[in-house]
Coordinates of C-alpha atoms in Angstrom, one line a residue:
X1 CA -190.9 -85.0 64.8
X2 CA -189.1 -84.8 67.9
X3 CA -185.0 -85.4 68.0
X4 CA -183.0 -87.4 69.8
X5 CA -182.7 -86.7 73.3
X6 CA -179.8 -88.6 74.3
X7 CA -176.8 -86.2 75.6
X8 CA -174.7 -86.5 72.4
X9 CA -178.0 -85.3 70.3
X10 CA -178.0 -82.7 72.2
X11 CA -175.3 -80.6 71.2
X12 CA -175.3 -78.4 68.0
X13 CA -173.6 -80.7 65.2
X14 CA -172.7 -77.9 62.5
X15 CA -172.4 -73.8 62.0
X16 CA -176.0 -72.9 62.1
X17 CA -176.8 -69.3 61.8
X18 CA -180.2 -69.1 62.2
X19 CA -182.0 -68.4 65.2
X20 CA -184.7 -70.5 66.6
X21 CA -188.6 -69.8 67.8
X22 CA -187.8 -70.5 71.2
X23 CA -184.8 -68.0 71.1
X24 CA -187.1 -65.3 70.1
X25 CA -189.3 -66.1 72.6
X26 CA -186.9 -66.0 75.4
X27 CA -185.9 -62.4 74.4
X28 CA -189.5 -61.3 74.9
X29 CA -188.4 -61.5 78.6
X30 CA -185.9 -58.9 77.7
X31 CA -187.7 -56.3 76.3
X32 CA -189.5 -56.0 79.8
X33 CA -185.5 -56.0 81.1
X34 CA -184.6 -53.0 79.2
X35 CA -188.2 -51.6 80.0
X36 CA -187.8 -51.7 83.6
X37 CA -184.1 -50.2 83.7
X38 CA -185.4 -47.1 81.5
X39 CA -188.1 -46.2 84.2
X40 CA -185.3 -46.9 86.8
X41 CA -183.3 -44.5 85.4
X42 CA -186.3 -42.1 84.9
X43 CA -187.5 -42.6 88.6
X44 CA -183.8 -41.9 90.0
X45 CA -182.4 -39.3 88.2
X46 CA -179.5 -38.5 90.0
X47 CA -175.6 -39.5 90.0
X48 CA -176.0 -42.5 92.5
X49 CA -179.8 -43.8 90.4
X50 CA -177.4 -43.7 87.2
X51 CA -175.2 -45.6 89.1
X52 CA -177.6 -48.3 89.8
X53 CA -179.1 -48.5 86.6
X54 CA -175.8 -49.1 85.0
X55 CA -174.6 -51.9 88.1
X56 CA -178.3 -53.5 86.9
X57 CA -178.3 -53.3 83.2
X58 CA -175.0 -54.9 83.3
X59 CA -176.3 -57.9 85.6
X60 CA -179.3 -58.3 82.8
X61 CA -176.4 -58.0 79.9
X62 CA -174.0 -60.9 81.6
X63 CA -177.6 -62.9 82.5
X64 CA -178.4 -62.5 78.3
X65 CA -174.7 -62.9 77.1
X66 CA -174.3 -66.0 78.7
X67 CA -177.3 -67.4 77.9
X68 CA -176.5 -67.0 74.6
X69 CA -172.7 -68.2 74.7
X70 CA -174.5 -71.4 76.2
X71 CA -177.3 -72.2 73.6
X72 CA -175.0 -71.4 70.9
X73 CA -173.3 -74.7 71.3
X74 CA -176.7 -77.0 71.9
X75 CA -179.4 -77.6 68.9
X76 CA -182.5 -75.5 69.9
X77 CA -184.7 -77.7 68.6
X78 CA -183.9 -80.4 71.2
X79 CA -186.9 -80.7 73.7
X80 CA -184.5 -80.8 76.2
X81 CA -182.7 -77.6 75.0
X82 CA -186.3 -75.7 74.6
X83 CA -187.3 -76.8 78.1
X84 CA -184.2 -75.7 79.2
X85 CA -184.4 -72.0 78.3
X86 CA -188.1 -71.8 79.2
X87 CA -186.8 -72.4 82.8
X88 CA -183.9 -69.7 82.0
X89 CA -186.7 -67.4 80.3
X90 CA -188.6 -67.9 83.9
X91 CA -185.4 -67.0 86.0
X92 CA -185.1 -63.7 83.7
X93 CA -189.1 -63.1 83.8
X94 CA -188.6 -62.8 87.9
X95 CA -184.7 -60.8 87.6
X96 CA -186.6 -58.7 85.2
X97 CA -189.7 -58.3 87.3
X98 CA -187.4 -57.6 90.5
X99 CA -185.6 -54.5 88.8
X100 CA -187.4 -51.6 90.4
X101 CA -187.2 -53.3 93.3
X102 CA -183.7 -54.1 93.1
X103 CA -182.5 -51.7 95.8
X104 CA -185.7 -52.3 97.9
X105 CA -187.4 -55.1 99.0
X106 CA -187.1 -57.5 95.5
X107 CA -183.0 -57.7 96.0
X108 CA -182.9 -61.3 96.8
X109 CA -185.0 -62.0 94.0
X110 CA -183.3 -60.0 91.8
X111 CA -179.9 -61.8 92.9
X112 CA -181.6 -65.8 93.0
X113 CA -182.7 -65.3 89.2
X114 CA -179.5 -64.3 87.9
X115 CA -177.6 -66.9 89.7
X116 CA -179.8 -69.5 88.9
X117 CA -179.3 -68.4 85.3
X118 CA -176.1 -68.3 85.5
X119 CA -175.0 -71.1 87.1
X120 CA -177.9 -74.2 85.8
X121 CA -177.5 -73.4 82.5
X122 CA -173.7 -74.2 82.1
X123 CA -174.3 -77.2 84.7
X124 CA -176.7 -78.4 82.1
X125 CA -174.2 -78.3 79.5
X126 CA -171.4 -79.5 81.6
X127 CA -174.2 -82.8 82.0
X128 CA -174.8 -82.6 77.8
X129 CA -170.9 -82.5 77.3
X130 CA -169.8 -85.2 80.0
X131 CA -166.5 -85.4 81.7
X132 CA -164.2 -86.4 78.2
X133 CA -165.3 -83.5 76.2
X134 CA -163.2 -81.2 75.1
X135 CA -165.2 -78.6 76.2
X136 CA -165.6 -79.7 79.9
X137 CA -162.9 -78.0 81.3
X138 CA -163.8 -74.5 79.9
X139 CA -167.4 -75.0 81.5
X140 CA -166.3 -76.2 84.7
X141 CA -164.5 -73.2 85.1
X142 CA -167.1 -71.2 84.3
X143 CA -169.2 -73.1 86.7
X144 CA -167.4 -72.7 89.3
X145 CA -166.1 -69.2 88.8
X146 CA -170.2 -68.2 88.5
X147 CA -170.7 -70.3 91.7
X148 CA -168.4 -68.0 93.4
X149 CA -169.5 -64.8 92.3
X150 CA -173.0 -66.1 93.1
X151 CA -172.1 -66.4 96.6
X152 CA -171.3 -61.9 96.2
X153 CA -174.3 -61.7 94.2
X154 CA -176.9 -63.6 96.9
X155 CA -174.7 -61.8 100.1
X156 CA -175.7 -58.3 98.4
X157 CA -179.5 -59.5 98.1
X158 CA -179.7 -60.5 101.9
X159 CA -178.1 -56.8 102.4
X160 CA -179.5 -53.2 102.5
X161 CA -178.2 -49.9 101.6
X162 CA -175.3 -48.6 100.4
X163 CA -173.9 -52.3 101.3
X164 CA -175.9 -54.2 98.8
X165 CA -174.6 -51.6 96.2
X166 CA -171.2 -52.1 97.3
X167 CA -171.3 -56.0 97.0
X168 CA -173.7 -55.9 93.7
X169 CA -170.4 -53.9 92.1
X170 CA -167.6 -56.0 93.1
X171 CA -170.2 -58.8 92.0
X172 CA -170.4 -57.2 88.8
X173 CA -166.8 -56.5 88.1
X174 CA -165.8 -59.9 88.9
X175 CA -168.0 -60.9 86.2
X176 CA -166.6 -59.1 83.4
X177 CA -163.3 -59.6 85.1
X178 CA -162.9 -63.0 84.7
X179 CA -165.1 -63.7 82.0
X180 CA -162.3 -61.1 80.0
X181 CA -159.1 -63.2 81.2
X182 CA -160.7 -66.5 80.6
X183 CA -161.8 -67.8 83.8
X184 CA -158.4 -68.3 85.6
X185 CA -158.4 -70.9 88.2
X186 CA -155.5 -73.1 90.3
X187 CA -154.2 -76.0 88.8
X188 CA -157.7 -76.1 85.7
X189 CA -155.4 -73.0 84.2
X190 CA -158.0 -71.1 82.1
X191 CA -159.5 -70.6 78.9
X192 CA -158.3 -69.1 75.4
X193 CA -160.7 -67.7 73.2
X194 CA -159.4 -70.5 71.0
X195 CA -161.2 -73.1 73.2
X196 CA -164.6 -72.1 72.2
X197 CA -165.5 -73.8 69.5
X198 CA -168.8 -71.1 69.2
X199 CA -170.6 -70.5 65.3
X200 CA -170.2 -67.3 65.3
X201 CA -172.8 -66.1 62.5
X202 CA -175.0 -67.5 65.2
X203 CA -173.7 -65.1 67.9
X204 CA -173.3 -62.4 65.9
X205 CA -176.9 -62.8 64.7
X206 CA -178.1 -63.2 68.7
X207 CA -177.0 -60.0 69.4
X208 CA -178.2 -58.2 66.5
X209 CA -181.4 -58.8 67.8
X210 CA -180.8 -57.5 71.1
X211 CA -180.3 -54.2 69.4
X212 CA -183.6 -54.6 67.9
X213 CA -185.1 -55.6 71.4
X214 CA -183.5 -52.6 72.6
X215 CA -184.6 -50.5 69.7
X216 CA -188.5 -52.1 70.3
X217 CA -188.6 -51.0 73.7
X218 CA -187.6 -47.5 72.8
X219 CA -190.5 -47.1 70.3
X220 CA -192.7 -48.8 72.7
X221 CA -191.9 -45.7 75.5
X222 CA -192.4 -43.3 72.6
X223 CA -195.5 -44.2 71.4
X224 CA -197.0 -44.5 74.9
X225 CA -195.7 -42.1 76.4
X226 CA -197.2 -39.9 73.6
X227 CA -200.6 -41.7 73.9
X228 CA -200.8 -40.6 76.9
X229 CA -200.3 -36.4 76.5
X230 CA -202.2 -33.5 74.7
X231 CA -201.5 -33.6 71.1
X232 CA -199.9 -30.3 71.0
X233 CA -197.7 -29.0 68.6
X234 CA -194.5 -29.2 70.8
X235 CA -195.8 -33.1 71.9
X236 CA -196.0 -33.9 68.3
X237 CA -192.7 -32.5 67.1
X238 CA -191.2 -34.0 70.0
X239 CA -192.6 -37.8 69.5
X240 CA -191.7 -37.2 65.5
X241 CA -188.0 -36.1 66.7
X242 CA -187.7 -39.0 69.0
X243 CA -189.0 -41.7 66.5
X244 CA -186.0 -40.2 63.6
X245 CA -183.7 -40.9 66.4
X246 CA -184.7 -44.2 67.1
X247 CA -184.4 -44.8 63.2
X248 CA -180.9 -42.9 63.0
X249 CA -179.7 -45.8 65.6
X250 CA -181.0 -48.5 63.1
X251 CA -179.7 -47.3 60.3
X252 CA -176.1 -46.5 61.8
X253 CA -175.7 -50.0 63.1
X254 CA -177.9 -52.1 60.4
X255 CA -176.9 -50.4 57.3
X256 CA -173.7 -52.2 56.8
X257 CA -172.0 -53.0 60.1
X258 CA -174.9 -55.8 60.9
X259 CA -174.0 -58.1 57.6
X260 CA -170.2 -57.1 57.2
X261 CA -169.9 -57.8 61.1
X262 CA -171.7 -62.0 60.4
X263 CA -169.1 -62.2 57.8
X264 CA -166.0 -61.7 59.2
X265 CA -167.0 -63.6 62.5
X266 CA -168.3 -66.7 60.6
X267 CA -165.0 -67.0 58.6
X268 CA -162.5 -65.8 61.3
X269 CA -160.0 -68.6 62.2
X270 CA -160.4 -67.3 66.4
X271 CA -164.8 -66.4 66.2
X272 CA -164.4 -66.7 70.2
X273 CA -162.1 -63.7 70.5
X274 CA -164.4 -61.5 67.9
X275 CA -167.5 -62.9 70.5
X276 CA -166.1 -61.8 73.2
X277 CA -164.3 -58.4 72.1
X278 CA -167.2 -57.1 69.4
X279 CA -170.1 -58.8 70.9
X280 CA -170.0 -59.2 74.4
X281 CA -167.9 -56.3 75.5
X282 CA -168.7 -53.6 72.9
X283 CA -172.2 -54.0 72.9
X284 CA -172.8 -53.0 76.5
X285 CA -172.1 -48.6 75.7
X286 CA -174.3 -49.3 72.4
X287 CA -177.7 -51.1 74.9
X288 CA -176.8 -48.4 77.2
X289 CA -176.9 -45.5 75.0
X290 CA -180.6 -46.8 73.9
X291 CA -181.5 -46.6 77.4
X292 CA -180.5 -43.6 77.8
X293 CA -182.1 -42.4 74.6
X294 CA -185.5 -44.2 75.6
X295 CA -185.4 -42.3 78.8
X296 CA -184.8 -39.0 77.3
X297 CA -187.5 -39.1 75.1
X298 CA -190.1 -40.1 77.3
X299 CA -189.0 -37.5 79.2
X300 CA -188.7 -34.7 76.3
X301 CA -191.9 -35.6 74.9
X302 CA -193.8 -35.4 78.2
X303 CA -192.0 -31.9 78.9
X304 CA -191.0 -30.9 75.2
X305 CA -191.4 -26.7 76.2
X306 CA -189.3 -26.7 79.4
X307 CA -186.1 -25.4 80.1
X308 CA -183.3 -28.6 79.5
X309 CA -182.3 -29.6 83.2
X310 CA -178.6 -30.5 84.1
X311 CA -180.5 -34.4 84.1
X312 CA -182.3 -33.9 81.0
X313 CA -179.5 -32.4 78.8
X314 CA -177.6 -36.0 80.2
X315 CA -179.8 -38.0 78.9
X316 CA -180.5 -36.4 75.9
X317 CA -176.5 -35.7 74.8
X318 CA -175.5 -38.9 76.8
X319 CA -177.4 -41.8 74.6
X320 CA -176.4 -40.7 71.6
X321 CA -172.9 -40.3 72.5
X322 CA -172.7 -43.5 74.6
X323 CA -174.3 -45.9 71.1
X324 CA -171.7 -44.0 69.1
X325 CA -168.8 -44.5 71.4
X326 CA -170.0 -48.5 71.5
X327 CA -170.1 -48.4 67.7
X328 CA -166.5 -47.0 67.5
X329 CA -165.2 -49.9 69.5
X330 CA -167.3 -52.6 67.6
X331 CA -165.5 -51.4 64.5
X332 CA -162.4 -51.6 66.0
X333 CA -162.8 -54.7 67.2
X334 CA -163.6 -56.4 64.1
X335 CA -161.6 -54.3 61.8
X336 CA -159.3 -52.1 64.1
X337 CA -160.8 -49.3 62.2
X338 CA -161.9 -46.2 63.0
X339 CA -164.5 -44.0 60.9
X340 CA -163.5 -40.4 61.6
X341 CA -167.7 -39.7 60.7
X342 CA -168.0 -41.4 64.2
X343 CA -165.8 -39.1 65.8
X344 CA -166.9 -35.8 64.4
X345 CA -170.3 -36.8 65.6
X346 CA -168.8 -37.5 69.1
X347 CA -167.4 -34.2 68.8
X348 CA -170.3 -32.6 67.6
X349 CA -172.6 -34.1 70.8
X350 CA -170.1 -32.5 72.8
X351 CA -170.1 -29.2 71.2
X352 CA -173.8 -29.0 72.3
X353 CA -173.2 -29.3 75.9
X354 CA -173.0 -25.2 76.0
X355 CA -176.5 -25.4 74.3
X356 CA -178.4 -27.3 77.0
X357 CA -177.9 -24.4 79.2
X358 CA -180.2 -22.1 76.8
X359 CA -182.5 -24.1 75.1
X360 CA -185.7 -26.2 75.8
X361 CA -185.4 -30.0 76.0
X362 CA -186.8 -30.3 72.5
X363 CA -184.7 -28.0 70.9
X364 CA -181.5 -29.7 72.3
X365 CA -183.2 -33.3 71.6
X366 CA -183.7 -32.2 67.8
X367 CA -180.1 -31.1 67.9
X368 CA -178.7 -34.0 68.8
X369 CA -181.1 -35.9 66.2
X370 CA -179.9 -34.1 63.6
X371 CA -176.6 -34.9 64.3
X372 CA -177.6 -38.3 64.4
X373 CA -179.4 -37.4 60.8
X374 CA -176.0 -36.0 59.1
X375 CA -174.2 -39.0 60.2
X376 CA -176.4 -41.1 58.2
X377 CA -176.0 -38.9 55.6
X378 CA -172.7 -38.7 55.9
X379 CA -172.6 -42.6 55.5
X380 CA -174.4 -43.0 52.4
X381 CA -172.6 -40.0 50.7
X382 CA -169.9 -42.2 51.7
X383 CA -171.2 -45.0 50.4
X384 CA -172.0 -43.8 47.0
X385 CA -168.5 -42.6 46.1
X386 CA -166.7 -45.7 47.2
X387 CA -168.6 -48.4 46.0
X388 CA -165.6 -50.6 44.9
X389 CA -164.3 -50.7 48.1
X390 CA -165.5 -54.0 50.5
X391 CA -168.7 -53.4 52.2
X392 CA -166.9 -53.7 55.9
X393 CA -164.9 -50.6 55.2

């Protein structure tokens, strides 16, 4: 039976954790997003390509976050709400669709969708909320503060060259800029972390599943990639090494972390500043290192016997590091803890840099997946001689 559409219906009435069809379809979208920025980074594997993938992947993060601050304050099952993201899921179907293009002739496109996703889906909720809500002020900043940027964002997509890349970043720092201070504006003042009145199990459990996304679309490289290829004994060993990897990320952030992490933010007393430290910030090295990871794979698998490239040895030391670096600050965001196993596998990814200059790509990708591998173990040695102690520890 459909709800209430009036605008009051419209908003989410209570703490509701779980996530909704239509969310999970509007992440579909995403997994062609993370998808297209892996074979960016694989096409254009130099300082300046790594440069663009990065100033992309964190226009499709800010396009995802904010979708998801947005819906987590309006009940999903309104038809109103679900014909709302289908329109958002559109805008991110073509800013997904434009990434290798991005820095060609798609860089309008590109720049249109993520406005338009931007910008209509917190005038929608400024409309839901109305002037009198308490809310309204924090979403009229934003509105207007994403209006602005948008103006960057569009002025890089009618440019070319090394312009549209310098326009794109101070686009893209602006957005994390003011979306860290809280919006600032003349005479509306801006917004504490205590204004947003967000259920956080909800957030916490959006971007969860972005991990997974993430985490799909690296499988989905690796097992077509490897489709694709001789079956020979180096191929083989380097799709098996690949796939641990992929299940060494898992298992380092959904162990523990993913159920200790709903906890805290669903009982906190401030769940908008744990949003926007933990989940919003410290999330970003943890999609990029899968990225990075995807792209090293496809790469190792398809050239598992040769020498590991200055490029190559990146990508293959660089994921790893990156997801563990973003897992060290998600811990210390939410606990302002530090597990020294994290840093001794930082150290350890490091220590293999000498490596990369005598061995094969597979050699130095099973390396770092072992590393990866004593980590976990590590963990649950860990676990098993502290069990009385709280599962977020």
């Amino acid at each position: 039976m459909a709800r209430s559409e009036t605008p009051g219906r419209l908003l989410r009435t209570r703490d509701e954790a779980d996530v909704r069809p239509i969310e999970l379809f509007f992440d579909l979208v995403y997994v062609l997003a993370v998808t297209q920025l892996t074979h960016h980074l694989l096409e254009h594997l130099t300082l300046r390509g790594a440069g663009e993938t990065l100033l992309l992947m964190l226009a499709v993060w800010v396009a995802w976050i904010h979708t998801t601050w947005t819906t987590n304050y309006f009940d999903r099952e309104a038809r109103p709400v679900r014909l709302m993201l289908i329109g958002l899921m559109l805008a991110s179907l073509i800013m997904s669709a434009s990434i290798p293009g991005a820095f060609d002739d798609r860089g309008l496109a590109f720049a249109v969708a993520l406005v338009v996703i931007q910008v209509s889906g917190t005038l929608y909720l400024l409309s839901t909320l109305g002037r009198r809500h308490q809310l309204s002020p924090v979403f009229e900043r934003v509105a207007i503060w994403w209006s602005l940027i948008g103006l960057v964002w569009l002025a890089g997509g009618l440019a070319s060259g090394d312009a549209r890349v310098a326009l794109w970043a101070v686009a893209v720092a602006l957005d994390y800029l003011v979306m860290w201070v809280g919006f600032p504006l003349p005479r509306l003042g801006r917004s504490r972390t205590t204004d947003y009145t967000i259920a956080g199990s909800h957030m916490a459990h959006r971007s969860y599943l972005f991990i997974i996304v993430a985490l799909g679309e690296s499988i989905l490289v690796t097992g077509a990639n490897f489709g694709e290829l001789p079956g020979s004994a180096e191929t083989v060993a380097a799709f098996v090494v690949a796939f641990v990897g992929s299940v060494a990320f898992w298992w380092i952030y959904f162990d523990r972390l993913e159920e200790a992490g709903q906890n805290l933010i669903s009982s906190a007393s401030d769940p908008g500043r744990i949003a926007l430290t933990a989940y919003t910030y410290c999330h970003i090295p943890m999609v990029a290192g899968i990225i990075v990871a995807a792209a090293a794979d496809e790469l190792t698998i398809a050239h598992p016997g040769e020498p590991a490239t200055v490029a190559t040895a990146a990508l293959i030391l660089g994921g790893p590091t990156l997801y563990l670096v973003g897992h060290i600050l998600f811990k210390w965001a939410l606990w302002r803890h530090v597990l020294r196993s994290r840093l001794v596998a930082v150290a350890a990814l490091v220590a293999l840099v000498p490596v990369a200059a005598v061995s094969s790509a597979l050699v130095l990708m099973t390396a770092a997946t072992a590393v990866l591998v004593a980590l976990v173990l590590w963990d649950l040695r860990a676990e098993r001689t502290t069990v009385s102690q709280p599962r977020a520890s």
